Coordinates of C-alpha atoms and ligand atoms in Angstrom, one line a residue:
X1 CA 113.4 113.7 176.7
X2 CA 112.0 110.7 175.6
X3 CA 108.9 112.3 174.1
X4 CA 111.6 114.5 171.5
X5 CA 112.4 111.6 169.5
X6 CA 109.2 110.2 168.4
X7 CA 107.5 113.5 168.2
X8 CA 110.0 114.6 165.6
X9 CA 109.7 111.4 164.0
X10 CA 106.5 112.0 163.1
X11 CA 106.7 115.7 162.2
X12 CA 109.3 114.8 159.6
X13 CA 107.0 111.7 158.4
X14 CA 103.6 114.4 158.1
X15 CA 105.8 116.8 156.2
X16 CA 107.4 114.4 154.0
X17 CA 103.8 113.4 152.9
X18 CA 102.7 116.9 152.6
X19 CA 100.9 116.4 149.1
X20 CA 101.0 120.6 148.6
X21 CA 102.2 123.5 150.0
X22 CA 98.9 124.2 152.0
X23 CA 99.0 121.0 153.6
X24 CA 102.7 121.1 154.7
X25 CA 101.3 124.9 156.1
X26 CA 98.7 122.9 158.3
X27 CA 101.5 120.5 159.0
X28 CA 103.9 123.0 160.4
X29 CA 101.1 124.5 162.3
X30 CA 100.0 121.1 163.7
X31 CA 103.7 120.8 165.1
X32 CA 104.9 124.1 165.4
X33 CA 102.3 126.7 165.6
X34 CA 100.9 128.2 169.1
X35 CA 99.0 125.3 169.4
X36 CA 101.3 122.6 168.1
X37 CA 102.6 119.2 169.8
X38 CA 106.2 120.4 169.5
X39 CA 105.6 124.0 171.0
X40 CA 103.7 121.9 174.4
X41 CA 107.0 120.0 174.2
X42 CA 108.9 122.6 174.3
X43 CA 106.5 124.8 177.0
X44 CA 107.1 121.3 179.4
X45 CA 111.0 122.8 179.4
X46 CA 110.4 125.1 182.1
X47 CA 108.8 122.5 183.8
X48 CA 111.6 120.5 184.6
X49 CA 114.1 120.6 187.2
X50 CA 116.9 123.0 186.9
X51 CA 119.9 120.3 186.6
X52 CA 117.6 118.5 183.1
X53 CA 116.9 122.0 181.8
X54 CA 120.3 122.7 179.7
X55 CA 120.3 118.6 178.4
X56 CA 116.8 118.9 177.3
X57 CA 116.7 122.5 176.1
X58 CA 119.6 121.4 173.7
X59 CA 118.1 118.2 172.5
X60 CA 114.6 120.5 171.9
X61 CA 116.3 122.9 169.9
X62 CA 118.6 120.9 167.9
X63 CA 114.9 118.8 166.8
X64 CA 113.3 121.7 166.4
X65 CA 116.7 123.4 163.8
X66 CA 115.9 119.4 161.8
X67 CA 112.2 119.9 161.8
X68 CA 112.7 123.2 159.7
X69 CA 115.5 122.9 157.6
X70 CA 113.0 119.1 156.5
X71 CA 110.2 122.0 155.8
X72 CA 112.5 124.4 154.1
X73 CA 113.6 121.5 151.6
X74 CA 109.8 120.0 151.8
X75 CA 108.9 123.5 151.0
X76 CA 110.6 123.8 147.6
X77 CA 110.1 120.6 146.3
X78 CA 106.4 121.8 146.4
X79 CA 107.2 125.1 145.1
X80 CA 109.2 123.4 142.0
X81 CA 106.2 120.5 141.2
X82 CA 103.8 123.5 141.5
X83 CA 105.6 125.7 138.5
X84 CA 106.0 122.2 136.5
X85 CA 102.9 121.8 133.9
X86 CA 99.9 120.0 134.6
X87 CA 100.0 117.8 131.9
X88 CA 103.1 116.0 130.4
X89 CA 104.4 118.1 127.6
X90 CA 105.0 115.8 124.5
X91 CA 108.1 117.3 122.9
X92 CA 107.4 115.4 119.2
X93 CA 104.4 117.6 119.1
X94 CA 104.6 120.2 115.8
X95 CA 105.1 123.6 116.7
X96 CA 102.5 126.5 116.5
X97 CA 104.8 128.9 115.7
X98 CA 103.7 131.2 113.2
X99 CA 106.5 131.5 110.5
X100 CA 108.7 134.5 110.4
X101 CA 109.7 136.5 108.2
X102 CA 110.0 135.3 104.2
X103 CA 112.1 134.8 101.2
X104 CA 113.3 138.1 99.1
X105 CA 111.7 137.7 95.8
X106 CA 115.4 137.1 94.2
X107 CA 116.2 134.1 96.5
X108 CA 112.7 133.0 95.1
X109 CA 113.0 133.5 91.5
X110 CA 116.8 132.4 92.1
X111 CA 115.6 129.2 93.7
X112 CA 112.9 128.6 91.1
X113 CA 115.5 128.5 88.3
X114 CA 117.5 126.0 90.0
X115 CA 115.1 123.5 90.6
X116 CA 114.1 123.6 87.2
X117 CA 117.4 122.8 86.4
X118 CA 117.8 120.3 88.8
X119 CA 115.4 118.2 87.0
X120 CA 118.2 118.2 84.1
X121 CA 120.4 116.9 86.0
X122 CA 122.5 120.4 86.9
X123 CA 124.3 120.9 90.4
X124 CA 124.9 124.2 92.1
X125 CA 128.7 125.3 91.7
X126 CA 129.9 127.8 93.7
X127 CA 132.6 130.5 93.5
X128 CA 134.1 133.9 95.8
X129 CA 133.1 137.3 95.1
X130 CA 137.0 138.5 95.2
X131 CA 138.5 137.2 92.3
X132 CA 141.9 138.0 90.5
X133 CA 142.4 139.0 86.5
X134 CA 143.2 135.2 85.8
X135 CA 139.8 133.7 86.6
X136 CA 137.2 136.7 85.4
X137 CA 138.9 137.3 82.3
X138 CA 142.3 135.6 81.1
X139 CA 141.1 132.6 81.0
X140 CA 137.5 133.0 79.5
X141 CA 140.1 134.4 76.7
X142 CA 139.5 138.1 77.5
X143 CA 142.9 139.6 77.6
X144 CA 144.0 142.9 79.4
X145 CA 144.0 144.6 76.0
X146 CA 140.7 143.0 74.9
X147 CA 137.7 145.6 74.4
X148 CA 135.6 143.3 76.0
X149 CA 137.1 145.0 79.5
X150 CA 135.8 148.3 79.0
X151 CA 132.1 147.2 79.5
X152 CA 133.1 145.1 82.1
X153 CA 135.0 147.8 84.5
X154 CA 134.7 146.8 87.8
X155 CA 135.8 147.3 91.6
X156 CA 139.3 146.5 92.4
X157 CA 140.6 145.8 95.6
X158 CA 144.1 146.4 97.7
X159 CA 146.8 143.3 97.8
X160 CA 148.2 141.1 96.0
X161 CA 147.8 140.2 92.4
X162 CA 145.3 143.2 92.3
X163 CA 142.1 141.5 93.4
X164 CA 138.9 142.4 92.0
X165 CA 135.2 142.1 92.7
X166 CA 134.0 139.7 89.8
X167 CA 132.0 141.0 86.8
X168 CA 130.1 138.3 85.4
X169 CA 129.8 134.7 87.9
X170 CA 131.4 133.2 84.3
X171 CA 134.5 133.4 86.6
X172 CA 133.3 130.2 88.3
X173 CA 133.1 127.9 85.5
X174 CA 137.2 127.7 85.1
X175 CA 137.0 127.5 88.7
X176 CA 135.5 124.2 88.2
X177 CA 137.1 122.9 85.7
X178 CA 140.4 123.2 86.9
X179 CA 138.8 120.9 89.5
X180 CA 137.1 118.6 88.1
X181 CA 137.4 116.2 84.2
X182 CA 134.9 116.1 82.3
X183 CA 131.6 116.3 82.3
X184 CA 130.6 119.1 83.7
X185 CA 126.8 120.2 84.0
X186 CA 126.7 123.2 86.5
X187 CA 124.5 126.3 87.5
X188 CA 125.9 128.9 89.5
X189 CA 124.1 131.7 90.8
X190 CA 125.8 134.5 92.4
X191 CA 126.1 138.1 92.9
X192 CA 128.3 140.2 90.3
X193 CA 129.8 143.6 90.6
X194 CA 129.9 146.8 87.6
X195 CA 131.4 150.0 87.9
X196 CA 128.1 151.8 87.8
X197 CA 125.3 154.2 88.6
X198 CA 122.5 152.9 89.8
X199 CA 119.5 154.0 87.9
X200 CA 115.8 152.0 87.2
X201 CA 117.5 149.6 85.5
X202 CA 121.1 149.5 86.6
X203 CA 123.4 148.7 90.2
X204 CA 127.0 148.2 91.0
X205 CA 125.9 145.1 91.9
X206 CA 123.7 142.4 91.1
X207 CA 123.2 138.9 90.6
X208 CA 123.6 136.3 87.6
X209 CA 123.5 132.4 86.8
X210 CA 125.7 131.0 85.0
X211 CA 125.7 127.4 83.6
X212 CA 127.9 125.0 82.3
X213 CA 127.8 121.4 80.1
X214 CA 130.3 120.0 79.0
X215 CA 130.4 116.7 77.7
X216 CA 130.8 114.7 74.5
X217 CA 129.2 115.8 71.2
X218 CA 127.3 118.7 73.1
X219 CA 125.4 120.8 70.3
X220 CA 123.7 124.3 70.4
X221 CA 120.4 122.3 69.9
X222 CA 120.7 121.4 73.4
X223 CA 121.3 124.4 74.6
X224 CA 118.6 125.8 73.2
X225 CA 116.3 123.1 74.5
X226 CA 117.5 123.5 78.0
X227 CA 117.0 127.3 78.6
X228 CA 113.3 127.0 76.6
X229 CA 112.7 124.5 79.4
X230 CA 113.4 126.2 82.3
X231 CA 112.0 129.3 81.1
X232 CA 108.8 127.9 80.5
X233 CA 109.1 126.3 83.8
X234 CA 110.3 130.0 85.9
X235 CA 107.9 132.1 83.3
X236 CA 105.3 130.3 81.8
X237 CA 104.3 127.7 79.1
X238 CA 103.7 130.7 76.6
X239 CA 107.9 131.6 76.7
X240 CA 109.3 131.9 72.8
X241 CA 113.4 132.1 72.6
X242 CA 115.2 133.5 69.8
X243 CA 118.8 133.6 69.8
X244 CA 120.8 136.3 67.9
X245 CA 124.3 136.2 66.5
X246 CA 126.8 138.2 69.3
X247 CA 130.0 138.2 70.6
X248 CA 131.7 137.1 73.7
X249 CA 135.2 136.2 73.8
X250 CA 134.5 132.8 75.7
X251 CA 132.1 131.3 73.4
X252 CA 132.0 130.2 69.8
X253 CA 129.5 130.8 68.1
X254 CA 127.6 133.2 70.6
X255 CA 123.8 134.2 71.0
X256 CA 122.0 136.8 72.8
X257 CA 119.1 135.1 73.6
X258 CA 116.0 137.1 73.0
X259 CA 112.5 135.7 75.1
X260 CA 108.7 137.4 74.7
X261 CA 105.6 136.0 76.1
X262 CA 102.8 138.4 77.9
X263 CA 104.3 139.7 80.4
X264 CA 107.1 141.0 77.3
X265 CA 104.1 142.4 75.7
X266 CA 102.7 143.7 78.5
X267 CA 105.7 146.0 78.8
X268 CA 104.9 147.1 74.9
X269 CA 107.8 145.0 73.7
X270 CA 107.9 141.7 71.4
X271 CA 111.4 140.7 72.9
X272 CA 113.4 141.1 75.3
X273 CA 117.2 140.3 75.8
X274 CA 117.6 138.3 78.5
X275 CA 120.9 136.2 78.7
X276 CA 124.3 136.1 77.4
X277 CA 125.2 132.2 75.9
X278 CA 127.5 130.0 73.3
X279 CA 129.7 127.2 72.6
X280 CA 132.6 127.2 74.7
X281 CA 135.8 128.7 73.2
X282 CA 137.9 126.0 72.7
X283 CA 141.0 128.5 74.2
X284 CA 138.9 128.2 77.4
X285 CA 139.1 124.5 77.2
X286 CA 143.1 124.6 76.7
X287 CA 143.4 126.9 79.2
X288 CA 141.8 124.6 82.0
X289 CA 143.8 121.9 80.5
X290 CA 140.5 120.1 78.5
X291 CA 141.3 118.5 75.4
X292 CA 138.8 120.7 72.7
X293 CA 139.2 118.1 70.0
X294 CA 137.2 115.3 72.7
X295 CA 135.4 117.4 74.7
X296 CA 132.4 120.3 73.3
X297 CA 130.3 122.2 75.4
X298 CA 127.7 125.2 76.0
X299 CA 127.4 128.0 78.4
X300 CA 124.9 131.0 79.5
X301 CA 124.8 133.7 81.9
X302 CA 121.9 135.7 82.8
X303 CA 121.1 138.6 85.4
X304 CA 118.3 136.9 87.8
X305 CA 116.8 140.8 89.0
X306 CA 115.7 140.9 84.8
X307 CA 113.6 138.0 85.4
X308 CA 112.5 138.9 88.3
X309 CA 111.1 142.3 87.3
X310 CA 109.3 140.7 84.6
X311 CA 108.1 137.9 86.5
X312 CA 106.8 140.8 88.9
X313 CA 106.2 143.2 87.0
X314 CA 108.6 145.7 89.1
X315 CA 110.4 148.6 86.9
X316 CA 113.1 149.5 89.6
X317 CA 115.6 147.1 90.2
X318 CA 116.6 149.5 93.4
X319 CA 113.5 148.0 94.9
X320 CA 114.7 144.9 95.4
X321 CA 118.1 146.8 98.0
X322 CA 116.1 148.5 99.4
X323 CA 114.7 146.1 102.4
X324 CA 111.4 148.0 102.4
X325 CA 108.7 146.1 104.5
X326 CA 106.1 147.4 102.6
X327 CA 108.0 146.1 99.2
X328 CA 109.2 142.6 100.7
X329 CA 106.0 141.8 102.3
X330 CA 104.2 141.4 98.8
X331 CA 106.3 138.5 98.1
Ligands
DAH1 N1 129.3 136.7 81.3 C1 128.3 137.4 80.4 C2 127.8 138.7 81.1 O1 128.1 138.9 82.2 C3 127.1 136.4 80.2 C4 127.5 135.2 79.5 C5 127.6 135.3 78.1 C6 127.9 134.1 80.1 C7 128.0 134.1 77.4 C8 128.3 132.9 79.4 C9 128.3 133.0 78.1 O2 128.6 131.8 80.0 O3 128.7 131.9 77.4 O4 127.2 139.5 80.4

């Protein structure tokens, strides 16, 4: 009995120290194995005169139940450092990772355009998808009974007010200001909805950006210094603009801007139309509640897959819908 004590004193203290898992083995063995110290201890039992046996055969096997449950727990603390890495890992480290995935060419063009404008001093402006009559065409001054409609038929939803997918993302600058006073200076791009077949050149849906300045004493002059600019910047240095006399029901005066530079001519065309653009209507300006004889202002629209396709030199804008690998991956 009084050999139980110490013996298991030191067992516990060898396994304790046990530095790996093949040392606490030899361990064990050293204590427990055929040959161990606590096995002889444990052979001396039958030894022993009969009245000792059940007090000592009690005390053995209650040491010998602590000796392994101190392995067991020994056992997977070594099992645990074992899995952990050698070295420290240093968690500031970059990663390796290899990038996935990329960009759609329209995010990039659409991107490129608003940096460029960014530099001007132009935030993005957002607005939804679902809009009602008010917003996409009453108050850019385009009346239920206004031809202007016809060319811009669209997708109308269930509900109230008759909601409608919106035509042009134009919707978005009386969004803003019925917000916010004056000055404005805003690009929005978004995606836009047509009743329409989808051919090589046309979708049901696609996107625009739309921009907005409206300040004091605004002029066309720099309007047509600002879209030279960031066409130069999205399409090269050799971009020319020309803008032609039109008509849109929001502006006053309007242009269709026309643009050529090699990539035009390349398609065997000097110009190309490429945006929509004018003075704001001073009706638009009552209608958000401006004051037209203080404030004066410009706007454009444009559809980003045109540039785009020019900028890539892709002739099917159902290419870009699509989500072919073999397409997306060359961007
Ligand atoms: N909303 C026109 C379209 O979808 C483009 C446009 C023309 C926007 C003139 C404008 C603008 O802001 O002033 O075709």
């Amino acid at each position: 009995m009084d050999d139980i004590a110490p013996l298991k004193a030191a067992a516990l203290a060898d396994f304790a120290a046990a530095p790996t898992l093949a040392a606490l083995e030899q361990a064990k063995g050293a204590y427990l194995g055929a040959q161990g110290r606590f096995t002889a201890l444990m052979k001396q039992l039958g030894t022993l005169p009969k009245e000792q046996k059940p007090a000592a055969g009690k005390a053995i096997n209650e040491a010998k139940a602590e000796l392994e449950a101190a392995l067991a727990a020994r056992r997977s603390e070594l099992e645990l450092q074992a899995a952990l890495p050698k070295e420290p890992t240093d968690f500031t480290l970059p990663g390796r990772r290899r990038p996935l995935g990329r960009l759609h060419p329209l995010t990039q063009v659409t991107e490129d355009i608003v940096r460029s404008f960014r530099k001007l001093g132009f935030v993005v402006a957002d607005g939804p998808e679902v809009e009602d009559d008010y917003h996409c065409f009453d108050a850019l001054n385009t009346p239920a009974d206004h031809p202007a409609r016809d060319t811009q038929d669209t997708f109308y939803l269930e509900g109230q007010g008759r909601p409608l997918l919106r035509t042009h993302t134009s919707s978005v600058q009386i969004r803003v200001m019925e917000k916010m006073p004056p000055p404005i200076r805003i690009v929005v791009p978004g995606r836009v909805y047509r009743r329409d077949n989808a051919d090589a050149t046309h979708n049901p849906t696609f996107h625009q950006i739309e921009g907005l300045y409206v300040d004091r004493g605004v002029t066309v002059g720099d309007l047509k210094g600002t879209v030279e600019f960031v066409f130069r910047e999205v399409l090269g240095e050799d971009v020319k603009i020309r803008f032609r006399p039109h008509y849109f029901s929001y502006t006053e005066p309007s242009f269709e801007i026309d643009f050529s530079n090699a990539l035009v001519k390349r398609m065997g065309k000097d110009w190309l139309e490429i945006a929509g653009c004018g003075m704001v209507h001073p009706q638009v300006f009552e209608n958000v509640g401006y004051d037209p004889e203080e404030w004066t202002g410009w706007a454009f629209g444009f559809g980003i897959e045109r540039i785009a396709m020019l900028r890539y030199g892709i002739t099917d804008i159902r290419l870009f819908y699509e989500n072919d690998l073999r397409f997306l991956r060359q961007f």
